Coordinates of C-alpha atoms in Angstrom, one line a residue:
M1 CA -21.4 -29.4 -13.7
R2 CA -24.0 -26.6 -13.9
D3 CA -22.6 -23.0 -13.4
R4 CA -24.4 -21.9 -10.2
Y5 CA -23.4 -18.3 -11.1
D6 CA -26.1 -18.3 -13.8
T7 CA -28.6 -15.7 -12.6
D8 CA -31.4 -13.5 -13.8
Y9 CA -29.8 -10.4 -12.4
R10 CA -32.1 -7.4 -12.4
V11 CA -29.5 -4.6 -11.9
G12 CA -30.1 -2.2 -14.7
Q13 CA -33.7 -3.3 -15.5
D14 CA -35.0 -0.4 -13.5
N15 CA -32.8 2.1 -15.2
I16 CA -34.1 5.5 -16.3
R17 CA -33.4 6.2 -20.0
T18 CA -34.1 9.8 -20.8
W19 CA -32.3 13.0 -22.0
G20 CA -29.5 10.9 -23.3
V21 CA -28.6 9.2 -20.0
D22 CA -29.0 5.6 -18.7
I23 CA -28.9 5.7 -14.9
H24 CA -29.5 3.1 -12.3
N25 CA -32.3 4.7 -10.4
P26 CA -31.6 4.1 -6.7
V27 CA -27.8 4.3 -6.8
F28 CA -27.7 7.5 -9.0
V29 CA -30.4 9.4 -7.2
I30 CA -29.3 8.5 -3.6
S31 CA -25.6 9.1 -4.3
S32 CA -26.4 12.4 -5.9
L33 CA -28.5 13.6 -3.0
F34 CA -25.9 12.5 -0.5
V35 CA -23.2 14.4 -2.4
I36 CA -25.3 17.6 -2.7
V37 CA -26.3 17.6 1.0
F38 CA -22.7 16.9 2.1
V39 CA -21.3 19.7 0.0
I40 CA -23.9 22.3 1.1
A41 CA -23.4 21.4 4.8
T42 CA -19.6 21.5 4.6
I43 CA -19.6 24.8 2.8
M44 CA -22.0 26.3 5.4
F45 CA -20.1 24.9 8.4
P46 CA -16.6 23.9 7.3
A47 CA -14.9 24.0 10.7
S48 CA -17.6 22.1 12.4
A49 CA -17.7 19.5 9.5
K50 CA -13.9 19.1 9.8
T51 CA -14.1 18.7 13.6
A52 CA -16.8 16.1 13.3
F53 CA -15.1 14.0 10.6
D54 CA -11.7 14.3 12.1
G55 CA -13.2 12.9 15.3
S56 CA -14.7 9.9 13.4
K57 CA -11.4 9.4 11.5
A58 CA -9.4 9.5 14.8
W59 CA -11.9 7.0 16.4
S60 CA -11.6 4.6 13.4
I61 CA -7.8 4.7 13.4
G62 CA -7.4 4.7 17.1
N63 CA -9.7 1.7 17.8
F64 CA -9.2 -0.3 14.7
D65 CA -5.5 0.1 13.9
W66 CA -5.0 -3.6 14.3
L67 CA -7.8 -4.4 11.8
F68 CA -6.2 -2.1 9.1
L69 CA -2.7 -3.7 9.6
V70 CA -4.0 -7.3 9.8
S71 CA -6.2 -6.9 6.7
G72 CA -3.4 -5.3 4.7
N73 CA -1.2 -8.3 5.5
I74 CA -4.0 -10.7 4.5
F75 CA -4.5 -9.0 1.2
V76 CA -0.7 -9.3 0.3
L77 CA -0.6 -13.0 1.3
F78 CA -3.8 -13.7 -0.5
C79 CA -2.6 -12.2 -3.8
L80 CA 0.8 -13.9 -3.6
T81 CA -0.9 -17.2 -3.0
L82 CA -3.3 -16.9 -6.0
I83 CA -0.2 -16.3 -8.2
V84 CA 1.2 -19.7 -7.4
L85 CA -2.1 -21.7 -7.2
P86 CA -3.6 -23.5 -10.2
V87 CA -6.4 -20.8 -10.4
G88 CA -3.7 -18.4 -11.6
S89 CA -4.1 -19.8 -15.1
I90 CA -7.7 -18.7 -15.4
R91 CA -8.1 -16.1 -18.1
L92 CA -10.3 -13.1 -17.4
G93 CA -13.1 -13.3 -20.0
G94 CA -12.6 -17.0 -20.8
I95 CA -10.0 -19.1 -22.6
D96 CA -10.5 -17.3 -25.9
A97 CA -10.4 -13.7 -24.5
T98 CA -7.6 -11.4 -25.8
P99 CA -6.3 -8.2 -24.1
E100 CA -7.8 -4.9 -25.3
F101 CA -4.7 -2.9 -24.7
S102 CA -1.0 -3.5 -25.2
M103 CA 1.2 -4.2 -22.2
P104 CA 2.8 -0.7 -22.1
S105 CA -0.6 1.0 -22.4
W106 CA -2.1 -1.3 -19.8
L107 CA 0.6 -0.7 -17.3
A108 CA 0.6 3.1 -17.9
M109 CA -3.2 3.2 -17.2
L110 CA -2.8 1.1 -14.0
F111 CA -0.1 3.4 -12.7
A112 CA -1.7 6.7 -13.7
A113 CA -5.0 5.8 -12.1
G114 CA -3.5 4.1 -9.0
M115 CA -1.1 6.4 -7.3
G116 CA 1.0 8.4 -9.8
I117 CA -0.1 11.7 -8.3
G118 CA 0.8 10.6 -4.8
L119 CA 4.3 9.7 -5.9
M120 CA 4.7 13.2 -7.3
F121 CA 3.5 14.7 -4.1
W122 CA 5.2 12.6 -1.5
S123 CA 8.3 11.0 -3.1
V124 CA 10.6 13.7 -1.8
A125 CA 8.7 14.9 1.3
E126 CA 8.0 11.5 2.9
P127 CA 11.6 10.2 3.4
I128 CA 12.7 13.6 4.8
A129 CA 9.7 13.7 7.1
Y130 CA 10.7 10.3 8.6
Y131 CA 14.4 11.2 8.8
T132 CA 13.7 14.5 10.7
G133 CA 10.8 13.1 12.8
W134 CA 8.4 15.7 11.3
Y135 CA 5.5 13.6 12.5
G136 CA 7.1 10.7 14.3
T137 CA 9.8 8.3 13.3
P138 CA 9.3 4.8 12.1
L139 CA 9.9 2.1 14.8
D140 CA 10.9 4.9 17.1
V141 CA 14.4 5.2 15.6
M142 CA 16.5 8.2 16.7
K143 CA 15.8 11.0 14.2
N144 CA 18.6 12.7 12.1
T145 CA 20.8 9.6 12.3
P146 CA 22.2 7.2 9.6
E147 CA 19.7 4.6 10.9
A148 CA 16.9 7.1 10.5
A149 CA 17.9 7.8 6.9
E150 CA 18.0 4.1 6.1
L151 CA 14.7 3.3 7.7
A152 CA 13.1 6.4 6.1
M153 CA 13.5 4.8 2.6
G154 CA 12.3 1.4 3.8
A155 CA 9.2 2.9 5.5
T156 CA 8.4 5.0 2.5
M157 CA 8.5 1.9 0.3
F158 CA 6.4 0.0 2.8
H159 CA 3.6 2.6 2.4
W160 CA 3.8 2.6 -1.4
G161 CA 4.7 -1.0 -2.2
L162 CA 3.0 -4.4 -2.0
H163 CA 0.3 -3.5 0.6
P164 CA -1.6 -0.7 -1.3
W165 CA -1.3 -2.5 -4.6
A166 CA -2.6 -5.7 -3.0
I167 CA -5.7 -3.7 -1.8
Y168 CA -6.3 -2.5 -5.4
A169 CA -5.6 -6.0 -6.8
V170 CA -8.2 -7.7 -4.6
V171 CA -10.9 -5.3 -5.8
G172 CA -9.8 -5.2 -9.4
L173 CA -9.5 -9.0 -9.8
S174 CA -12.8 -9.6 -8.1
L175 CA -14.7 -7.3 -10.3
A176 CA -12.9 -8.4 -13.5
F177 CA -13.5 -12.1 -12.8
F178 CA -17.2 -11.8 -12.0
A179 CA -17.9 -9.5 -14.8
Y180 CA -15.9 -11.2 -17.6
N181 CA -16.1 -14.9 -16.5
K182 CA -19.5 -15.0 -14.8
N183 CA -21.2 -12.4 -17.0
L184 CA -22.3 -10.2 -14.1
P185 CA -22.5 -6.4 -14.3
L186 CA -19.2 -4.5 -13.6
T187 CA -20.2 -3.1 -10.3
I188 CA -18.9 -3.6 -6.7
R189 CA -22.1 -5.6 -5.8
S190 CA -21.3 -8.4 -8.3
A191 CA -18.2 -9.5 -6.3
F192 CA -20.5 -10.5 -3.5
F193 CA -22.8 -12.7 -5.5
P194 CA -21.3 -16.0 -4.1
L195 CA -22.1 -14.8 -0.6
I196 CA -25.4 -13.0 -0.8
K197 CA -26.8 -14.5 -4.1
D198 CA -29.8 -12.6 -5.6
R199 CA -29.8 -10.1 -2.8
A200 CA -26.9 -8.5 -4.7
W201 CA -29.5 -7.1 -7.1
G202 CA -31.7 -5.6 -4.3
W203 CA -31.1 -3.1 -1.6
A204 CA -28.0 -4.9 -0.2
G205 CA -26.4 -4.4 -3.5
H206 CA -27.7 -0.8 -3.9
I207 CA -26.0 0.1 -0.5
I208 CA -22.7 -1.4 -1.5
D209 CA -22.7 0.6 -4.8
I210 CA -23.8 3.8 -3.1
V211 CA -20.9 3.6 -0.6
A212 CA -18.5 2.9 -3.5
V213 CA -19.7 6.0 -5.4
M214 CA -19.4 8.2 -2.3
A215 CA -15.9 7.0 -1.5
T216 CA -14.8 7.5 -5.1
I217 CA -16.2 11.0 -5.7
F218 CA -15.1 12.3 -2.3
G219 CA -11.6 10.9 -2.7
L220 CA -11.3 12.4 -6.3
A221 CA -12.7 15.8 -5.3
T222 CA -10.4 16.0 -2.3
S223 CA -7.4 15.2 -4.4
L224 CA -8.4 17.6 -7.1
G225 CA -8.8 20.4 -4.5
F226 CA -5.4 19.7 -2.8
G227 CA -3.8 19.2 -6.2
A228 CA -5.0 22.6 -7.2
Q229 CA -3.4 24.1 -4.1
Q230 CA -0.1 22.2 -4.9
A231 CA 0.0 23.3 -8.5
A232 CA -0.8 26.9 -7.6
G233 CA 2.0 26.8 -5.0
G234 CA 4.4 25.5 -7.7
L235 CA 3.4 28.2 -10.1
N236 CA 4.0 30.8 -7.4
Y237 CA 7.4 29.3 -6.6
L238 CA 8.5 29.2 -10.2
F239 CA 6.9 32.3 -11.8
G240 CA 5.6 34.4 -9.0
I241 CA 1.9 33.8 -9.9
P242 CA -0.1 34.6 -6.8
N243 CA -1.4 31.5 -5.0
T244 CA -4.9 32.7 -4.6
I245 CA -8.3 31.2 -4.8
N246 CA -8.7 32.5 -8.3
T247 CA -5.5 30.7 -9.4
Q248 CA -6.7 27.5 -7.8
F249 CA -10.1 27.9 -9.5
A250 CA -8.4 28.4 -12.9
I251 CA -6.5 25.1 -12.3
I252 CA -9.6 23.2 -11.4
I253 CA -11.4 24.5 -14.5
G254 CA -8.5 23.6 -16.7
V255 CA -8.1 20.1 -15.3
T256 CA -11.9 19.5 -15.4
T257 CA -12.1 20.8 -19.0
V258 CA -9.4 18.4 -20.3
A259 CA -10.9 15.6 -18.3
L260 CA -14.2 16.2 -19.9
V261 CA -12.6 16.0 -23.4
S262 CA -10.9 12.8 -22.3
V263 CA -14.1 11.1 -20.9
V264 CA -16.0 12.0 -24.0
R265 CA -13.3 10.3 -26.2
G266 CA -13.5 7.2 -24.0
L267 CA -10.8 4.8 -22.9
D268 CA -9.0 4.4 -26.2
G269 CA -9.0 8.0 -27.4
G270 CA -8.8 9.7 -23.9
V271 CA -7.6 7.8 -20.9
K272 CA -5.1 5.6 -22.8
V273 CA -3.6 8.6 -24.7
L274 CA -3.2 10.7 -21.6
S275 CA -1.8 7.8 -19.5
N276 CA 0.8 7.0 -22.2
L277 CA 1.8 10.7 -22.4
N278 CA 2.0 10.8 -18.6
M279 CA 4.3 7.9 -18.3
L280 CA 6.6 9.2 -21.1
M281 CA 6.9 12.5 -19.2
A282 CA 7.4 10.7 -15.9
L283 CA 10.1 8.5 -17.5
G284 CA 11.9 11.5 -18.9
L285 CA 11.9 13.3 -15.5
L286 CA 13.0 10.1 -13.7
L287 CA 15.9 9.6 -16.2
F288 CA 17.0 13.2 -15.7
V289 CA 17.0 12.9 -11.9
V290 CA 18.9 9.6 -12.1
I291 CA 21.5 10.8 -14.5
V292 CA 22.2 14.3 -13.0
G293 CA 21.3 13.6 -9.4
Q294 CA 22.5 10.1 -8.6
G295 CA 24.3 8.7 -11.6
L296 CA 25.7 5.2 -11.2
A297 CA 24.9 5.4 -7.5
I298 CA 21.3 4.7 -8.4
F299 CA 22.1 1.0 -8.6
S300 CA 23.5 0.8 -5.1
G301 CA 20.6 3.1 -3.9
V302 CA 18.0 0.7 -5.3
V303 CA 19.6 -2.2 -3.6
D304 CA 19.9 -0.3 -0.3
T305 CA 16.2 0.8 -0.5
A306 CA 15.0 -2.7 -1.4
A307 CA 17.1 -4.1 1.5
A308 CA 15.6 -1.5 3.9
Y309 CA 12.2 -2.4 2.7
A310 CA 12.6 -6.1 3.0
G311 CA 14.5 -6.0 6.3
N312 CA 11.8 -3.9 8.0
L313 CA 8.7 -5.3 6.3
L314 CA 7.7 -7.6 9.2
S315 CA 8.4 -5.0 11.9
L316 CA 6.4 -2.3 10.1
S317 CA 3.6 -4.8 9.4
N318 CA 3.3 -5.7 13.1
W319 CA 0.6 -4.1 15.2
I320 CA 1.5 -5.5 18.6
G321 CA 3.5 -3.5 21.2
R322 CA 4.5 -0.6 18.8
D323 CA 6.4 2.2 20.5
D324 CA 6.1 4.6 17.5
E325 CA 2.4 5.4 18.0
T326 CA 2.6 8.9 16.4
F327 CA 4.2 7.4 13.2
Y328 CA 2.1 4.2 13.3
H329 CA -1.3 6.0 13.5
G330 CA -0.4 9.2 11.7
W331 CA 1.2 7.5 8.7
T332 CA 0.7 3.7 8.3
V333 CA -2.8 3.3 9.5
F334 CA -3.9 6.5 7.8
Y335 CA -2.4 5.3 4.5
W336 CA -4.1 1.9 4.8
A337 CA -7.5 3.5 5.4
W338 CA -6.9 5.9 2.5
W339 CA -5.9 3.1 0.1
I340 CA -9.0 1.1 1.1
S341 CA -11.3 4.1 0.6
W342 CA -9.8 4.6 -2.9
S343 CA -10.0 0.9 -3.8
P344 CA -13.5 0.9 -5.3
F345 CA -12.4 3.6 -7.8
V346 CA -8.9 2.2 -8.7
G347 CA -10.0 -1.4 -8.5
M348 CA -12.9 -1.0 -10.8
F349 CA -10.8 1.0 -13.3
I350 CA -8.1 -1.7 -13.3
A351 CA -10.9 -4.3 -13.9
R352 CA -12.2 -2.2 -16.7
V353 CA -8.9 -2.4 -18.7
S354 CA -7.8 -5.9 -17.8
K355 CA -10.0 -8.2 -19.8
G356 CA -8.0 -11.0 -21.5
R357 CA -5.2 -11.2 -18.9
T358 CA -4.8 -14.4 -16.8
V359 CA -5.2 -14.2 -13.0
R360 CA -1.4 -14.8 -12.6
E361 CA -0.5 -12.1 -15.2
F362 CA -3.0 -9.7 -13.6
L363 CA -1.6 -10.1 -10.1
I364 CA 2.1 -9.9 -11.2
A365 CA 1.3 -6.8 -13.2
V366 CA -0.8 -5.1 -10.5
L367 CA 1.3 -6.2 -7.5
L368 CA 4.9 -6.6 -8.5
I369 CA 5.6 -4.4 -11.4
P370 CA 4.2 -1.1 -9.8
T371 CA 6.2 -2.0 -6.7
T372 CA 9.4 -2.3 -8.8
V373 CA 8.7 1.0 -10.5
T374 CA 7.9 2.7 -7.2
L375 CA 11.2 1.4 -5.9
L376 CA 13.1 3.1 -8.7
W377 CA 11.1 6.3 -8.4
M378 CA 11.4 6.6 -4.6
T379 CA 15.2 5.8 -4.8
A380 CA 15.7 8.5 -7.4
F381 CA 13.5 11.3 -6.0
G382 CA 13.3 10.4 -2.3
G383 CA 17.0 9.4 -2.2
S384 CA 18.1 12.6 -3.9
G385 CA 16.0 14.7 -1.5
L386 CA 17.2 12.8 1.5
D387 CA 20.8 13.2 0.5
Q388 CA 20.3 16.9 0.2
A389 CA 18.8 17.0 3.7
V390 CA 21.5 14.9 5.2
D391 CA 24.2 16.9 3.5
Q392 CA 22.6 20.2 4.6
V393 CA 22.2 21.3 1.0
G394 CA 19.5 23.8 -0.1
Q395 CA 16.1 24.4 1.5
L396 CA 15.6 20.7 2.3
A397 CA 18.3 21.1 4.9
N398 CA 15.6 22.7 7.0
G399 CA 13.4 19.6 6.8
I400 CA 9.8 19.8 5.7
T401 CA 8.7 23.4 5.5
D402 CA 6.1 22.9 2.8
V403 CA 5.1 19.4 1.6
A404 CA 3.7 20.7 -1.7
L405 CA 7.0 22.4 -2.6
S406 CA 9.4 19.6 -1.5
L407 CA 9.8 18.3 -5.0
F408 CA 10.7 21.7 -6.3
Y409 CA 13.2 22.3 -3.5
M410 CA 14.9 19.1 -4.6
L411 CA 15.0 20.0 -8.3
E412 CA 16.4 23.5 -7.6
N413 CA 19.7 21.9 -6.7
L414 CA 19.9 20.2 -10.1
P415 CA 20.5 21.8 -13.5
F416 CA 17.7 23.2 -15.7
T417 CA 15.6 23.8 -12.5
T418 CA 12.9 25.9 -14.3
I419 CA 12.4 23.3 -17.0
T420 CA 12.2 20.3 -14.7
S421 CA 10.1 22.1 -12.2
F422 CA 7.6 23.1 -14.9
M423 CA 7.6 19.5 -16.1
G424 CA 6.8 18.5 -12.5
I425 CA 3.8 20.8 -12.5
L426 CA 2.6 19.4 -15.8
L427 CA 2.9 15.9 -14.5
V428 CA 0.9 16.8 -11.4
L429 CA -1.9 18.2 -13.6
V430 CA -1.9 15.4 -16.1
F431 CA -1.9 12.8 -13.3
F432 CA -4.9 14.6 -11.8
I433 CA -6.6 14.6 -15.2
T434 CA -6.1 10.8 -15.7
S435 CA -7.4 10.2 -12.2
S436 CA -10.4 12.4 -12.8
D437 CA -11.5 10.9 -16.1
S438 CA -10.8 7.3 -15.1
G439 CA -12.8 8.0 -11.9
S440 CA -15.7 9.5 -13.9
L441 CA -15.8 6.3 -16.0
V442 CA -15.9 4.2 -12.9
I443 CA -18.7 6.2 -11.2
D444 CA -20.6 6.3 -14.5
S445 CA -20.4 2.5 -14.8
I446 CA -21.7 2.0 -11.2
T447 CA -24.5 4.4 -11.5
A448 CA -25.5 2.9 -14.9
G449 CA -25.9 -0.6 -13.3
G450 CA -22.6 -1.9 -14.5
K451 CA -22.7 -0.9 -18.2
L452 CA -19.2 -0.5 -19.8
D453 CA -20.2 2.1 -22.3
A454 CA -22.8 4.4 -20.7
P455 CA -24.0 7.5 -22.6
V456 CA -21.7 10.5 -23.0
P457 CA -23.9 13.0 -21.2
Q458 CA -23.7 10.8 -18.1
R459 CA -19.8 10.8 -18.2
V460 CA -19.8 14.5 -18.6
F461 CA -22.1 14.9 -15.5
W462 CA -19.8 13.0 -13.2
A463 CA -16.6 14.6 -14.5
T464 CA -18.2 18.0 -14.0
M465 CA -19.4 17.1 -10.5
E466 CA -15.9 16.4 -9.4
G467 CA -14.7 19.8 -10.4
L468 CA -17.7 21.6 -9.0
I469 CA -17.3 19.8 -5.6
A470 CA -13.6 20.7 -5.4
G471 CA -14.2 24.3 -6.5
A472 CA -17.2 24.8 -4.1
L473 CA -15.4 23.4 -1.1
L474 CA -12.3 25.5 -1.8
F475 CA -14.5 28.6 -2.2
G476 CA -16.7 27.9 0.8
G477 CA -14.3 26.5 3.3
G478 CA -10.9 26.2 1.9
T479 CA -8.5 23.7 3.6
D480 CA -11.0 23.0 6.4
A481 CA -13.7 21.9 3.9
L482 CA -11.3 19.7 1.9
G483 CA -9.9 18.3 5.2
A484 CA -13.5 17.4 6.2
L485 CA -14.0 15.6 2.8
Q486 CA -10.7 13.8 3.2
A487 CA -11.6 12.7 6.8
A488 CA -15.0 11.4 5.5
A489 CA -13.3 9.4 2.8
I490 CA -10.9 7.9 5.5
T491 CA -13.9 7.1 7.7
V492 CA -15.4 5.0 4.9
G493 CA -12.2 3.0 4.9
L494 CA -13.2 1.2 8.1
P495 CA -16.4 -0.5 6.9
F496 CA -14.9 -1.1 3.5
T497 CA -12.1 -3.0 5.1
L498 CA -14.6 -5.7 6.1
V499 CA -16.0 -5.5 2.6
L500 CA -12.6 -6.3 1.1
I501 CA -12.1 -9.2 3.4
A502 CA -15.5 -10.6 2.4
M503 CA -14.5 -9.9 -1.2
C504 CA -11.4 -12.2 -0.8
V505 CA -13.6 -15.1 0.4
A506 CA -16.1 -14.6 -2.5
L507 CA -13.3 -14.3 -5.1
Y508 CA -11.7 -17.5 -3.9
M509 CA -15.0 -19.3 -4.1
G510 CA -15.6 -18.0 -7.6
L511 CA -12.1 -18.9 -8.8
K512 CA -12.3 -22.4 -7.3
H513 CA -15.6 -23.0 -9.0
E514 CA -14.3 -21.7 -12.3
H515 CA -11.3 -24.1 -12.0
H516 CA -13.5 -27.0 -11.3
L517 CA -15.6 -26.2 -14.4
A518 CA -12.4 -26.1 -16.5
M519 CA -11.3 -29.5 -15.2
D520 CA -14.7 -31.0 -16.0
R521 CA -14.6 -29.7 -19.5
R522 CA -11.2 -31.3 -20.0
D523 CA -12.6 -34.6 -18.8

């Protein structure tokens, strides 16, 4: 049986090789121009840009809420089905391929790139927001009631559990399979070869990769800017350091500098080391909060949170006849659009580090293990914060007064507040560094036509661009400019939802073809 995926792909043949870089001409040039024009326009007219993109975001969410919810459910069911199908035994890279990284290092990189920073930011704030009805209550439950407290944990897990990781898994598995098993370049376009064939190496493929680059760098720059504001707020809260634009600039410069060192060192010497360090610090903080904050109650808390998650999973996944429109649109649909807009970055990075794993092993690791870790994290941090709010203890008794400081408000009611809060700030910064350098490697790969080890100057360029964009937007327009960038990233989520659905079809076609080839070889 001939492998119909054999192709004389031309992506990379028109690369420019000069000044120590190896760039894929149309994708690099057009992406760079779009980024420069967007940043200049946003700095010049931050309020107008935010209004325009907020309008497009609201239109996307308001008119296509059903599409986001339906597609999210499809992605979960698709991944769970692949785990049990015979294609689950296919190994990424072929039957003789071996993993590049140990299981602990692999899982650490998945988590650090995927949503580690989000868990630091929202793990305390989100359950309290749902309990107090800060921006709507899930399923229209009465706020500040025991039912609201229970549903708050279930809804938080819904937003950080199976659905987002299934989105990442679809992209990651598609890219890994077509790159390592079909010998196609590691770019988003390769996942569509079964559907569009050689047009993937022409302008159809260029457009797919350009959108992926834009979504990635906008999402990373937005997170870096908001993260600088959060870290500066934490430093002000702990040490009285003024939360000014200069402090935020200093944080961005520091994060970008460390990220530059990391991307220069590459995956083994940079991203892997930082990710392992990150997970050790996160594990230490988690154990501290469990031991001092919840103790043995953590076991019953995990069971209660899992039960609330499972018991409300179908209701929260439903898009028909919802009475909680404020919550549904402001939280769930927004999250789904955000995860989808981030999927090119996270999915490609997951693919980059997953060669040698079987499809089944990949999906279990990417889908189920992070959900389990998130369950423990949310129960420890979110449960502790929610208990303080319910029991009217400390500043969390007043509900959400500052999202960025919610974690520190929770820690102030535990021993060694200064030490643990400072560790929290370090974790925020290191999570941002790992996201920045892994994102730089991803953008670098796309703009180099799918090469896994593009030249160092090119990595430096993209890591520097992320810091410059975040700093320029903070300086030129502050929160309005960053909000415009975030709204733009969310708007990209709508067309990319259709891209991911098509990716599922193409991936199944590819896996089925690979399975048939394996059966023919056995015969």
